[in-house]
Each structure stands twice: as structure tokens, then as C-alpha cells.
mmCIF file of C-alpha atoms in Angstrom:
data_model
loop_
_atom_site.group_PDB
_atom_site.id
_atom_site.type_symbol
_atom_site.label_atom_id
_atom_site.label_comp_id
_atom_site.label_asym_id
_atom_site.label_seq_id
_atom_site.Cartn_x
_atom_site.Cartn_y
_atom_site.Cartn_z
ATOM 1 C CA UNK M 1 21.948 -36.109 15.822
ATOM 2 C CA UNK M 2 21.125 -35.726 12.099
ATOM 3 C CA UNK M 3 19.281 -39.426 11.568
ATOM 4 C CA UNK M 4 17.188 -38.525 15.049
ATOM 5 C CA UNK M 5 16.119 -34.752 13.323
ATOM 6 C CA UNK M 6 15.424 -36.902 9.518
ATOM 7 C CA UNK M 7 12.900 -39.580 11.507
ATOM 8 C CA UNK M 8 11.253 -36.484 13.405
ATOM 9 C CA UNK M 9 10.809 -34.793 9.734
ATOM 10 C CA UNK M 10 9.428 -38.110 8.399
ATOM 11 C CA UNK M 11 7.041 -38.537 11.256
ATOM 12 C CA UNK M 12 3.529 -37.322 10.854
ATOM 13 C CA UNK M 13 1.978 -34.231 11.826
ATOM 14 C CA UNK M 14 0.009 -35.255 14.750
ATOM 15 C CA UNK M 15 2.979 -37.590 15.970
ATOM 16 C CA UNK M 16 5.370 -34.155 15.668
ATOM 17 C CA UNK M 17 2.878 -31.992 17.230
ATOM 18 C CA UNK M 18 2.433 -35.059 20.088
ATOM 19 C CA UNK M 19 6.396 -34.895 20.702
ATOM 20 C CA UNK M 20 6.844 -31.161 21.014
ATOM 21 C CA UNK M 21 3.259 -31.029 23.586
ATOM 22 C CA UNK M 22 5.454 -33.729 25.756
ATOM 23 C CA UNK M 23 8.739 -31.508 25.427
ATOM 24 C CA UNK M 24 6.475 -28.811 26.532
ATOM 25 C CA UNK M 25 4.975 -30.675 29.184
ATOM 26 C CA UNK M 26 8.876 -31.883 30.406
ATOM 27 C CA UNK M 27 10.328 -28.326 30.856
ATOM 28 C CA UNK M 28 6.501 -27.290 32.419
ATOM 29 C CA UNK M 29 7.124 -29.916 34.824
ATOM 30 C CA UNK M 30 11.321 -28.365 35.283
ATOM 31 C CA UNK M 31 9.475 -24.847 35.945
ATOM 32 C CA UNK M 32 7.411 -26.463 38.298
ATOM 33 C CA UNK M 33 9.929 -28.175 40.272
ATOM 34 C CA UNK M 34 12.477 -25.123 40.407
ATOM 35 C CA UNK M 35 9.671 -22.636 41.318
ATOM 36 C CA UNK M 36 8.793 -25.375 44.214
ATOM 37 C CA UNK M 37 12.427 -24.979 45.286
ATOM 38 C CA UNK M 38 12.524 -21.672 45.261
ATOM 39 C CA UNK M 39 9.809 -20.626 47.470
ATOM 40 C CA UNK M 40 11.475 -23.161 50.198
ATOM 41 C CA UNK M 41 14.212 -21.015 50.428
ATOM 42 C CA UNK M 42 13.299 -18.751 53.347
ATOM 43 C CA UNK M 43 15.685 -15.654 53.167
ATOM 44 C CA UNK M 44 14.457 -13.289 51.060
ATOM 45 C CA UNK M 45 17.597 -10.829 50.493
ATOM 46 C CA UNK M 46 19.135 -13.885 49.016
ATOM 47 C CA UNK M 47 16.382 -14.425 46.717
ATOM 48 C CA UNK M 48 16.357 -10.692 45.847
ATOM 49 C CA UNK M 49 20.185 -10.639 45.332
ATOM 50 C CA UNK M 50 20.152 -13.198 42.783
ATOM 51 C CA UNK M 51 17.504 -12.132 40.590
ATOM 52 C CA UNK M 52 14.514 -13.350 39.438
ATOM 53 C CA UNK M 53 13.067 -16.192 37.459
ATOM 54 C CA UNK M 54 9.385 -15.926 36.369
ATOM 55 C CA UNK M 55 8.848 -19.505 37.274
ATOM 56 C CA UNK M 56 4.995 -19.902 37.246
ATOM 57 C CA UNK M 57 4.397 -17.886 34.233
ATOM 58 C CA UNK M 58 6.776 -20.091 32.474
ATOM 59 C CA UNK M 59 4.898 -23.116 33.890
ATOM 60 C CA UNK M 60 1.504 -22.084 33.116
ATOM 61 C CA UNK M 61 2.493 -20.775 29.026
ATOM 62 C CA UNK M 62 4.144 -24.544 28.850
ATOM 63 C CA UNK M 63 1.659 -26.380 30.268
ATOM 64 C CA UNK M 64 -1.128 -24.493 27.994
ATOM 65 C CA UNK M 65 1.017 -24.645 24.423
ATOM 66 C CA UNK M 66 2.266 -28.575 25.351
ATOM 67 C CA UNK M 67 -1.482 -29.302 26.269
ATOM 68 C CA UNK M 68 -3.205 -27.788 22.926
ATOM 69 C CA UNK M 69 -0.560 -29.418 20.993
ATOM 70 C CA UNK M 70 -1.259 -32.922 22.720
ATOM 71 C CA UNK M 71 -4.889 -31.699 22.403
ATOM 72 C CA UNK M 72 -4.737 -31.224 18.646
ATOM 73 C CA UNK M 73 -2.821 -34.672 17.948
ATOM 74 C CA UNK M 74 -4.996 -36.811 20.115
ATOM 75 C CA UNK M 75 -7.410 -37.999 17.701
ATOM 76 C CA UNK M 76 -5.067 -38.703 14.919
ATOM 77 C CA UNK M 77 -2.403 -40.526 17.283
ATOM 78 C CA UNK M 78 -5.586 -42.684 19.296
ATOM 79 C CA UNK M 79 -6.774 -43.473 16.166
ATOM 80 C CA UNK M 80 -3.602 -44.871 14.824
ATOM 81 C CA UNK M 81 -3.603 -46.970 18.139
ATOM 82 C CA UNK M 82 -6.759 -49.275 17.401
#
């Protein structure tokens, strides 16, 4: 667990800020896949007994922070490519 954190430190900052966009991007896509199974369930007093999970509004702040930070390290990280 230590070596993997030591290469992340030693990795640029457009190649950190590329990782953590895609982790954001990975749990945006989770959100997106529990709030799809929630809204199949079809009894509502077992939703409401449960609790609740703000699902999209998750989604949506993931999918904006992971996109800027993919945004932001795009040019460095395409440049690096050719």
C-alpha cells in the first residue's frame, strides 16, 4: 500500500489530477447505478423506511469535480502522449 501511495506522490501533477478525475468519475458512475436501482424498486414505504440516499446530487458533484480535474490535466497528459 505504501510503494502504490510513493509512485502516486512521484507522479506529476496533471497525471495526479488525471487519476483522482477517473476515481471521481468511478464512484459518479456507482451513484449512478445505485440511484438507477433504486427508483426500480416500486414500494415506496420501503423506500421511506430505510432512509434516504441523495443519489443524483452525489452523481452530478462527481461527475462535475472528476470532469474539471480530467479537464485541467488534458493538455499536459495529451501532450506527453505524442
Amino acid at each position: 500500500m505504501a510503494y502504490l501511495w510513493i509512485q502516486f506522490e512521484l507522479l506529476s501533477d496533471a497525471a495526479q489530477l488525471a487519476i483522482v478525475g477517473g476515481g471521481f468519475w468511478l464512484f459518479a458512475g456507482f451513484c449512478a447505478l445505485m440511484e438507477r436501482r433504486r427508483s426500480k424498486k416500486r414500494d415506496v414505504s420501503r423506500l421511506e423506511r430505510v432512509g434516504f440516499m441523495p443519489w443524483t446530487t452525489l452523481f452530478v458533484l462527481c461527475a462535475i469535480i472528476g470532469g474539471g480535474c480530467l479537464a485541467m490535466s488534458l493538455p499536459v497528459v495529451l501532450g506527453s502522449l505524442v
